[in-house]
Amino acid sequence: MSNRAEQTEGRGGVSRVEAFSDGVIAIIITIMVLELKAPEEEDLSALWHLWPTFLAYVLSYAYVAIYWVNHHRLFSHARRVTSGLLWSNIALLFALSLVPFSTAYLGEHHFARDPTIVYLVTMLLPAVAYAWLQGEIMKVAECSAADQRYLIATRRKGQAATVVYFLGVPLAFVTPWLGIAAAALVAVFWCLPFSRLDALFLPEDCAA
Amino acid sequence: MSNRAEQTEGRGGVSRVEAFSDGVIAIIITIMVLELKAPEEEDLSALWHLWPTFLAYVLSYAYVAIYWVNHHRLFSHARRVTSGLLWSNIALLFALSLVPFSTAYLGEHHFARDPTIVYLVTMLLPAVAYAWLQGEIMKVAECSAADQRYLIATRRKGQAATVVYFLGVPLAFVTPWLGIAAAALVAVFWCLPFSRLDALFLPEDCAA
Amino acid sequence: MSNRAEQTEGRGGVSRVEAFSDGVIAIIITIMVLELKAPEEEDLSALWHLWPTFLAYVLSYAYVAIYWVNHHRLFSHARRVTSGLLWSNIALLFALSLVPFSTAYLGEHHFARDPTIVYLVTMLLPAVAYAWLQGEIMKVAECSAADQRYLIATRRKGQAATVVYFLGVPLAFVTPWLGIAAAALVAVFWCLPFSRLDALFLPEDCAA
Amino acid sequence: MSNRAEQTEGRGGVSRVEAFSDGVIAIIITIMVLELKAPEEEDLSALWHLWPTFLAYVLSYAYVAIYWVNHHRLFSHARRVTSGLLWSNIALLFALSLVPFSTAYLGEHHFARDPTIVYLVTMLLPAVAYAWLQGEIMKVAECSAADQRYLIATRRKGQAATVVYFLGVPLAFVTPWLGIAAAALVAVFWCLPFSRLDALFLPEDCAA
């Protein structure tokens, strides 16, 4: 019976999951700016003290925006809503909802070692949930060769990003800035348009 | 005339009620994370003091997410907007909007007895509003046997959840953790995919 | 050219205005609950001190919810987006955005005279913007007799509500509770289903 | 492959970008009101001290609302989602997300010189991102003569607004109020309905 409910919902049901996800991601990305508090001093020099909070905001904004872009593309392949899709999506939104917390922690402590490690770990959690979501959507995606290729390429790209974040943790023990550099590298890498770089992640053939 | 307005709106009107509900639920679920404030100390050990706030957040996130999933499924059966549907939905959103408050109260006081009782009572209010909403939607739902069976099974499941929350209140007087366990039990129970457990709540026949 | 842009947008354009309004109203209605801060004391008696904040929240939640319901019904009559519609809608959302402020002011000062007056004045502003919006939508609404009757009846109802809020201001000088009673009266009056009461506001004939 | 994904998404993909943008803009415009804190004193005279915060809110609300209106119109010309469109839109939302910060800074320091300059600079950033977005959408817009004329006229209007903000910066060194007047002038200018003024910005012919 659950199966039946899922099948009759179709793309309409998918739209509502997208809309809810958009709402949650929009709030996550926007409440981070609340950390950027207006300085009590009037002159411009007081603004410079905000740079760690601002830099942490820029990094996390880019991070969440990339997740939104990928989420957007991934869901365009979903044909119907399943329990697995719903719960993996809810897990992803939960993981992303921790980003404002670790961003505030990172900014307030001026990119110190421990907050940097916490930040990188928080960046890893959504990757795990996203991999789960991707698996669930591939189960119900249309099996056109191009779709499969796209999904496989993005999965590999996501795995590469996860490895970089993971390597960032020991690097942050050396100096936090190496950890931050790892996070920034992944952001730049995802923002680049689909190009030669992506070719690295494309499967040899479509018989996935 | 009111009837006429309702009938001409049809599914388009239902979509907007869904969109508004999604917006409110997205905000409710996300503002709870604001309670998770970055510790002033830099080292990781300061993070451990956040565990009650974090645990309360996880519980309430799961709770609100379950309501969203059920709301999503329930509304896919609504054929048109009635006054009863609008007001019962608004009552449900009001009841859910109290969750961030009681979650903060629970987390800040480390799962003490009184906040636990307030928390369990707050969990009961949405159940009452949801039962009302369900009744209103059943009035305007298409009467296919499978739809009816689904709606009746979910209603029984909701009633079982309400009984567990209700039992949690006296249990919290013994020790708050028994009350919290009741809340966690319901969350786990709802997250499980439709399965043998659900069969318990299915009506014997469709002639509801 | 502007006219052309408006005409080609049609219902699609209206949907996006609805979606944006839903977003803003959802946030307005939800951020009010942030005023309800968890008490620092653990025991239940500390909760009782929150009653004025809670009561103010209930009143304002009902108020904003009523506006959302009416906005929802009103927009189902809009056939296309005009500049007038856009700006009157933005003015309405602005007026509603002041409600959380005056609600906080009312609750924190335990329904004292001055905050009550400020609250009632804040309740009057959306009424003015709504009347403007209604005028703009009537210009582009389909002219079926039933639609016209509905729009005229709601406009009269809105005017009656405005008069009650207006009378609430001098009554609040006698005792604030009379002012609050005026606000509560309007809320109850709008929540009632379309019924005999509405008949009072229906035009005699459709040749409006 | 990326191209293929873009083409198959079509208007449905555009809708989701609009919905996400609506969510972010709705939150940006609404969280600004949180700066308007209820005074601790009970009497009305305490409210007068809020005028700079209130005036800054009104200015920024109008500013963000104008961007939403223009965004709304601009996107009605988008036929499909490209990487360029996604990232320029994300850049625009980022630039707009800084508005609540500079608004708070402006209001709290009663329109002093330095906050006014920061405010005007914050007003310039979205203009840059918007110009980029507009260029991306023109690439994928349908090339009807009227569409082209509309897009070109708006682009010129945007350039004129940017010049006025830019001139506001040195004027703010003379007295902050001249800078604020520049910001207010642009707001009034955009709020005016399409009219004779717009004719100034229309291209001579459509062969853009």
PDB file of N, CA and C in Angstrom, chain B residues 13-50:
ATOM      1  N   GLY B  13      -5.495  25.292  -4.992  1.00  0.00           N
ATOM      2  CA  GLY B  13      -5.624  25.824  -3.643  1.00  0.00           C
ATOM      3  C   GLY B  13      -4.898  24.943  -2.643  1.00  0.00           C
ATOM      4  N   VAL B  14      -5.008  23.609  -2.811  1.00  0.00           N
ATOM      5  CA  VAL B  14      -4.331  22.678  -1.906  1.00  0.00           C
ATOM      6  C   VAL B  14      -2.813  22.901  -1.961  1.00  0.00           C
ATOM      7  N   SER B  15      -2.282  23.111  -3.171  1.00  0.00           N
ATOM      8  CA  SER B  15      -0.839  23.330  -3.338  1.00  0.00           C
ATOM      9  C   SER B  15      -0.365  24.514  -2.522  1.00  0.00           C
ATOM     10  N   ARG B  16      -1.163  25.584  -2.518  1.00  0.00           N
ATOM     11  CA  ARG B  16      -0.698  26.750  -1.774  1.00  0.00           C
ATOM     12  C   ARG B  16      -0.727  26.497  -0.266  1.00  0.00           C
ATOM     13  N   VAL B  17      -1.707  25.738   0.209  1.00  0.00           N
ATOM     14  CA  VAL B  17      -1.732  25.389   1.637  1.00  0.00           C
ATOM     15  C   VAL B  17      -0.498  24.544   1.973  1.00  0.00           C
ATOM     16  N   GLU B  18      -0.156  23.599   1.084  1.00  0.00           N
ATOM     17  CA  GLU B  18       1.046  22.787   1.269  1.00  0.00           C
ATOM     18  C   GLU B  18       2.286  23.673   1.312  1.00  0.00           C
ATOM     19  N   ALA B  19       2.370  24.642   0.370  1.00  0.00           N
ATOM     20  CA  ALA B  19       3.558  25.493   0.277  1.00  0.00           C
ATOM     21  C   ALA B  19       3.730  26.316   1.558  1.00  0.00           C
ATOM     22  N   PHE B  20       2.624  26.871   2.051  1.00  0.00           N
ATOM     23  CA  PHE B  20       2.694  27.669   3.276  1.00  0.00           C
ATOM     24  C   PHE B  20       3.103  26.787   4.458  1.00  0.00           C
ATOM     25  N   SER B  21       2.508  25.592   4.541  1.00  0.00           N
ATOM     26  CA  SER B  21       2.845  24.668   5.627  1.00  0.00           C
ATOM     27  C   SER B  21       4.315  24.281   5.547  1.00  0.00           C
ATOM     28  N   ASP B  22       4.799  24.016   4.329  1.00  0.00           N
ATOM     29  CA  ASP B  22       6.211  23.677   4.144  1.00  0.00           C
ATOM     30  C   ASP B  22       7.095  24.800   4.656  1.00  0.00           C
ATOM     31  N   GLY B  23       6.703  26.041   4.338  1.00  0.00           N
ATOM     32  CA  GLY B  23       7.492  27.187   4.780  1.00  0.00           C
ATOM     33  C   GLY B  23       7.570  27.247   6.298  1.00  0.00           C
ATOM     34  N   VAL B  24       6.398  27.140   6.936  1.00  0.00           N
ATOM     35  CA  VAL B  24       6.364  27.238   8.400  1.00  0.00           C
ATOM     36  C   VAL B  24       7.148  26.079   9.029  1.00  0.00           C
ATOM     37  N   ILE B  25       6.943  24.859   8.535  1.00  0.00           N
ATOM     38  CA  ILE B  25       7.628  23.701   9.118  1.00  0.00           C
ATOM     39  C   ILE B  25       9.139  23.814   8.879  1.00  0.00           C
ATOM     40  N   ALA B  26       9.546  24.289   7.692  1.00  0.00           N
ATOM     41  CA  ALA B  26      10.973  24.471   7.401  1.00  0.00           C
ATOM     42  C   ALA B  26      11.599  25.446   8.402  1.00  0.00           C
ATOM     43  N   ILE B  27      10.883  26.523   8.718  1.00  0.00           N
ATOM     44  CA  ILE B  27      11.428  27.506   9.666  1.00  0.00           C
ATOM     45  C   ILE B  27      11.484  26.903  11.062  1.00  0.00           C
ATOM     46  N   ILE B  28      10.405  26.233  11.479  1.00  0.00           N
ATOM     47  CA  ILE B  28      10.370  25.628  12.810  1.00  0.00           C
ATOM     48  C   ILE B  28      11.545  24.678  12.997  1.00  0.00           C
ATOM     49  N   ILE B  29      11.759  23.815  12.007  1.00  0.00           N
ATOM     50  CA  ILE B  29      12.793  22.790  12.125  1.00  0.00           C
ATOM     51  C   ILE B  29      14.193  23.418  12.115  1.00  0.00           C
ATOM     52  N   THR B  30      14.336  24.564  11.470  1.00  0.00           N
ATOM     53  CA  THR B  30      15.659  25.161  11.317  1.00  0.00           C
ATOM     54  C   THR B  30      16.006  26.105  12.457  1.00  0.00           C
ATOM     55  N   ILE B  31      15.014  26.830  13.002  1.00  0.00           N
ATOM     56  CA  ILE B  31      15.377  27.784  14.063  1.00  0.00           C
ATOM     57  C   ILE B  31      15.796  27.053  15.332  1.00  0.00           C
ATOM     58  N   MET B  32      15.436  25.791  15.462  1.00  0.00           N
ATOM     59  CA  MET B  32      15.853  25.056  16.663  1.00  0.00           C
ATOM     60  C   MET B  32      17.371  24.984  16.760  1.00  0.00           C
ATOM     61  N   VAL B  33      18.041  24.983  15.601  1.00  0.00           N
ATOM     62  CA  VAL B  33      19.500  24.852  15.619  1.00  0.00           C
ATOM     63  C   VAL B  33      20.155  26.121  16.190  1.00  0.00           C
ATOM     64  N   LEU B  34      19.411  27.219  16.216  1.00  0.00           N
ATOM     65  CA  LEU B  34      19.963  28.463  16.779  1.00  0.00           C
ATOM     66  C   LEU B  34      20.254  28.320  18.266  1.00  0.00           C
ATOM     67  N   GLU B  35      19.572  27.379  18.923  1.00  0.00           N
ATOM     68  CA  GLU B  35      19.818  27.131  20.347  1.00  0.00           C
ATOM     69  C   GLU B  35      21.218  26.553  20.589  1.00  0.00           C
ATOM     70  N   LEU B  36      21.764  25.933  19.548  1.00  0.00           N
ATOM     71  CA  LEU B  36      23.076  25.297  19.627  1.00  0.00           C
ATOM     72  C   LEU B  36      24.123  26.389  19.443  1.00  0.00           C
ATOM     73  N   LYS B  37      24.443  27.071  20.516  1.00  0.00           N
ATOM     74  CA  LYS B  37      25.334  28.241  20.418  1.00  0.00           C
ATOM     75  C   LYS B  37      26.788  27.818  20.532  1.00  0.00           C
ATOM     76  N   ALA B  38      27.642  28.417  19.700  1.00  0.00           N
ATOM     77  CA  ALA B  38      29.067  28.106  19.702  1.00  0.00           C
ATOM     78  C   ALA B  38      29.656  28.427  21.077  1.00  0.00           C
ATOM     79  N   PRO B  39      30.365  27.463  21.695  1.00  0.00           N
ATOM     80  CA  PRO B  39      30.924  27.718  23.034  1.00  0.00           C
ATOM     81  C   PRO B  39      31.999  28.802  22.983  1.00  0.00           C
ATOM     82  N   GLU B  40      32.126  29.529  24.102  1.00  0.00           N
ATOM     83  CA  GLU B  40      33.107  30.618  24.138  1.00  0.00           C
ATOM     84  C   GLU B  40      34.527  30.091  24.266  1.00  0.00           C
ATOM     85  N   GLU B  41      34.644  28.873  24.829  1.00  0.00           N
ATOM     86  CA  GLU B  41      35.978  28.305  24.936  1.00  0.00           C
ATOM     87  C   GLU B  41      36.360  27.689  23.590  1.00  0.00           C
ATOM     88  N   GLU B  42      37.645  27.634  23.380  1.00  0.00           N
ATOM     89  CA  GLU B  42      38.107  27.223  22.067  1.00  0.00           C
ATOM     90  C   GLU B  42      38.223  25.708  21.935  1.00  0.00           C
ATOM     91  N   ASP B  43      38.591  25.010  23.006  1.00  0.00           N
ATOM     92  CA  ASP B  43      38.942  23.600  22.873  1.00  0.00           C
ATOM     93  C   ASP B  43      37.727  22.688  22.789  1.00  0.00           C
ATOM     94  N   LEU B  44      37.970  21.500  22.268  1.00  0.00           N
ATOM     95  CA  LEU B  44      36.902  20.552  21.980  1.00  0.00           C
ATOM     96  C   LEU B  44      36.111  20.142  23.209  1.00  0.00           C
ATOM     97  N   SER B  45      36.773  20.117  24.386  1.00  0.00           N
ATOM     98  CA  SER B  45      36.078  19.646  25.588  1.00  0.00           C
ATOM     99  C   SER B  45      34.856  20.517  25.891  1.00  0.00           C
ATOM    100  N   ALA B  46      34.911  21.806  25.478  1.00  0.00           N
ATOM    101  CA  ALA B  46      33.763  22.697  25.717  1.00  0.00           C
ATOM    102  C   ALA B  46      32.540  22.232  24.936  1.00  0.00           C
ATOM    103  N   LEU B  47      32.791  21.520  23.846  1.00  0.00           N
ATOM    104  CA  LEU B  47      31.682  21.043  23.024  1.00  0.00           C
ATOM    105  C   LEU B  47      30.838  19.989  23.741  1.00  0.00           C
ATOM    106  N   TRP B  48      31.491  19.205  24.605  1.00  0.00           N
ATOM    107  CA  TRP B  48      30.749  18.145  25.289  1.00  0.00           C
ATOM    108  C   TRP B  48      29.633  18.684  26.157  1.00  0.00           C
ATOM    109  N   HIS B  49      29.797  19.919  26.644  1.00  0.00           N
ATOM    110  CA  HIS B  49      28.742  20.495  27.489  1.00  0.00           C
ATOM    111  C   HIS B  49      27.465  20.773  26.693  1.00  0.00           C
ATOM    112  N   LEU B  50      27.582  20.740  25.374  1.00  0.00           N
ATOM    113  CA  LEU B  50      26.414  21.010  24.534  1.00  0.00           C
ATOM    114  C   LEU B  50      25.546  19.770  24.324  1.00  0.00           C
TER     115      LEU B  50
END
